[in-house]
Coordinates of C-alpha atoms in Angstrom, one line a residue:
M618 CA 92.3 71.2 125.8
A619 CA 94.6 74.3 125.9
Y620 CA 96.5 75.1 129.1
P621 CA 96.3 77.7 130.3
T622 CA 93.1 78.9 128.8
V623 CA 93.2 82.3 127.2
S624 CA 89.9 83.9 128.0
A625 CA 90.5 87.5 127.0
P626 CA 93.1 89.7 125.2
Y627 CA 95.9 91.2 127.4
G628 CA 97.8 93.5 125.1
L629 CA 101.3 93.1 123.6
K630 CA 103.6 91.4 126.0
P631 CA 107.4 91.4 125.3
I632 CA 109.0 88.0 125.4
N633 CA 112.3 88.2 123.6
L634 CA 114.0 89.7 120.6
I635 CA 114.2 88.5 117.0
G636 CA 116.8 85.8 116.5
G637 CA 116.4 84.5 120.0
Q638 CA 118.0 87.4 121.7
V639 CA 117.0 87.7 125.4
F640 CA 114.6 90.5 126.4
A641 CA 116.1 91.6 129.7
G642 CA 113.3 94.0 130.5
A643 CA 115.1 97.0 129.1
T644 CA 112.9 100.1 128.6
R645 CA 113.3 103.7 127.6
Q646 CA 111.8 106.5 129.6
F647 CA 109.5 108.9 127.8
Q648 CA 107.3 111.6 129.2
I649 CA 103.5 111.8 129.0
A650 CA 102.1 115.3 128.8
S651 CA 100.4 116.4 132.0
G652 CA 96.7 116.2 131.7
Y653 CA 96.8 113.9 128.6
A654 CA 93.2 112.8 128.3
T655 CA 93.5 109.1 127.2
S656 CA 94.4 106.2 129.5
I657 CA 97.3 104.1 128.5
F658 CA 97.5 100.5 129.7
N659 CA 100.3 98.0 130.1
G660 CA 100.6 96.4 126.6
D661 CA 99.3 99.3 124.6
A662 CA 101.2 100.6 121.6
V663 CA 102.4 104.2 122.0
L664 CA 103.9 106.7 119.6
L665 CA 106.0 109.8 119.8
V666 CA 104.3 113.1 119.0
T667 CA 105.8 116.5 118.1
S668 CA 105.9 117.7 121.7
G669 CA 108.5 115.0 122.5
T670 CA 106.0 113.1 124.6
I671 CA 104.2 109.8 123.9
E672 CA 100.5 109.1 123.4
K673 CA 98.5 105.9 122.8
D674 CA 98.8 104.6 119.3
T675 CA 95.2 103.8 118.4
G676 CA 96.0 102.4 114.9
T677 CA 94.4 99.2 113.7
T678 CA 95.2 98.6 110.0
T679 CA 98.1 101.1 110.2
A680 CA 100.2 102.2 113.1
T681 CA 103.4 104.2 113.8
P682 CA 104.5 103.1 117.2
V683 CA 107.7 103.9 119.1
G684 CA 107.1 100.8 121.3
V685 CA 104.8 99.3 123.9
F686 CA 103.9 100.9 127.2
L687 CA 104.9 98.9 130.3
G688 CA 103.9 101.3 133.1
C689 CA 104.5 104.8 134.5
S690 CA 105.5 106.9 137.5
Y691 CA 104.4 110.3 138.6
V692 CA 104.1 112.5 141.7
N693 CA 100.6 112.8 143.1
A694 CA 99.1 115.9 144.9
Q695 CA 100.4 114.7 148.2
G696 CA 104.0 114.6 146.9
Q697 CA 104.2 110.8 146.8
T698 CA 105.8 109.1 143.9
I699 CA 103.3 106.6 142.4
Y700 CA 104.4 103.6 140.3
Q701 CA 101.4 102.4 138.2
Q702 CA 100.6 99.6 135.8
Y703 CA 98.6 102.1 133.6
F704 CA 98.3 105.8 133.1
P705 CA 94.9 107.1 134.2
A706 CA 93.5 109.6 131.7
S707 CA 93.9 113.3 132.6
T708 CA 96.5 112.7 135.4
T709 CA 98.3 116.0 136.0
A710 CA 101.9 116.4 137.2
P711 CA 102.5 118.9 140.0
T712 CA 104.7 121.9 139.1
G713 CA 108.3 120.9 138.6
T714 CA 107.5 117.2 138.1
V715 CA 106.9 115.0 135.0
I716 CA 105.0 111.8 134.2
T717 CA 107.4 109.1 133.2
A718 CA 106.4 106.3 130.9
Y719 CA 108.4 103.0 130.6
V720 CA 108.4 101.8 127.0
A721 CA 109.8 98.7 125.3
D722 CA 111.1 100.6 122.3
D723 CA 113.5 98.1 120.6
P724 CA 112.1 97.5 117.0
D725 CA 113.4 93.9 117.2
T726 CA 111.2 93.1 120.3
L727 CA 108.9 90.1 119.9
F728 CA 105.5 90.1 121.6
K729 CA 103.0 87.5 122.6
V730 CA 99.4 88.6 121.7
A731 CA 95.9 87.1 121.7
V732 CA 93.8 86.5 118.6
V733 CA 90.2 87.8 118.5
S734 CA 87.4 87.6 116.0
G735 CA 86.4 91.1 116.9
T736 CA 86.6 93.2 120.1
T737 CA 87.5 90.8 122.9
V738 CA 86.1 87.4 121.6
I739 CA 89.1 84.9 121.5
A740 CA 89.5 83.2 118.1
G741 CA 91.9 80.7 116.6
V742 CA 94.0 80.8 113.5
G743 CA 96.0 78.1 111.7
R744 CA 99.8 77.8 111.4
A745 CA 99.6 79.1 107.9
V746 CA 99.3 82.6 109.4
I747 CA 103.1 82.6 110.2
G748 CA 104.8 85.1 108.0
S749 CA 101.7 87.1 107.2
N750 CA 100.8 90.6 108.3
M751 CA 97.8 91.4 110.6
S752 CA 95.8 94.3 112.0
L753 CA 95.4 95.3 115.6
V754 CA 92.1 95.4 117.5
Q755 CA 91.9 98.3 119.9
N756 CA 89.9 97.6 123.1
A757 CA 89.7 99.7 126.3
G758 CA 92.1 98.3 129.0
S759 CA 91.2 97.2 132.5
T760 CA 91.5 99.8 135.3
T761 CA 91.4 96.9 137.7
T762 CA 94.5 95.0 136.4
G763 CA 96.0 97.9 134.5
D764 CA 96.5 95.6 131.5
S765 CA 95.7 96.4 127.9
K766 CA 93.2 94.5 125.9
V767 CA 94.7 95.1 122.5
A768 CA 94.7 92.0 120.2
V769 CA 95.2 91.0 116.6
L770 CA 92.2 90.3 114.3
S771 CA 91.9 86.7 113.2
S772 CA 90.4 87.5 109.7
S773 CA 93.1 90.1 108.9
A774 CA 96.0 87.9 107.9
A775 CA 97.3 89.2 104.5
T776 CA 100.4 90.2 102.5
T777 CA 99.4 93.9 102.7
N778 CA 102.6 95.7 103.5
T779 CA 100.9 98.6 105.5
L780 CA 99.5 96.3 108.2
P781 CA 101.4 97.0 111.4
I782 CA 101.9 93.4 112.7
R783 CA 104.1 90.7 111.3
V784 CA 103.5 87.1 112.6
V785 CA 106.7 85.3 113.6
D786 CA 105.2 82.2 115.2
V787 CA 102.3 80.5 116.9
V788 CA 102.0 79.6 120.6
P789 CA 101.4 75.8 120.9
D790 CA 100.9 75.8 124.7
T791 CA 97.5 77.4 124.4
A792 CA 96.3 75.8 121.1
T793 CA 92.7 74.7 121.2
G794 CA 93.1 72.2 118.4
A795 CA 95.7 70.5 116.2
D796 CA 95.9 73.6 114.0
T797 CA 94.0 76.3 116.0
Y798 CA 96.2 78.8 117.8
V799 CA 94.7 81.6 120.0
E800 CA 98.1 83.3 120.7
L801 CA 100.8 84.4 118.4
I802 CA 104.4 85.7 118.5
V803 CA 104.6 88.9 116.6
K804 CA 106.8 92.0 115.9
W805 CA 106.3 95.4 114.3
N806 CA 106.1 95.1 110.5
W807 CA 109.2 96.6 108.8
G808 CA 109.0 100.4 108.5
M809 CA 106.0 100.8 110.9
H810 CA 108.2 101.4 114.0
Q811 CA 109.2 105.1 114.3
Y812 CA 112.9 104.2 114.6
Q813 CA 112.7 102.5 111.2
N814 CA 110.7 105.2 109.5
A815 CA 112.8 107.7 107.5
T816 CA 110.2 110.4 108.1
G817 CA 110.7 112.0 111.6
V818 CA 108.0 113.0 114.0

């Protein structure tokens, strides 16, 4: 029996960098446009847009992320600075203030992610998935926890070079069988990350 049990997807969670380098929690600060109408949750992929701000990257079989969203801060109507696990849709910034997003933007970041058969149903894959590319599954995040529910699709493993996720390893701790893994270690596939793409925003 797996321990701990993975009951639902939780987004992309940074754990370290390729080659065993330590992820020390470093993030880059980007702005979110005041009034942006889509919620962004901790663990969601985000991308830079032409305004110089970030938005949620809703890609599945393709994506062009600048990184993964890890929270935000903004000033509310009472003048208080709020630090939040997620960005609530349509939040507006008072005049003279900005909404700041904290993003894990290193293209070499490795993430832990859950595997689903579709939407939020946890599924298992075999070790043979290592080295393959996979697609993302986009689910609405939780306004209770602030966490994303993005996952990877169990049936999508392929050599297709346009798929956004490259599988680096499996997570043995939560395996549900001898060769059934419900969590993977992944990174952005080469050329998908905006810092590696020769075409600018």
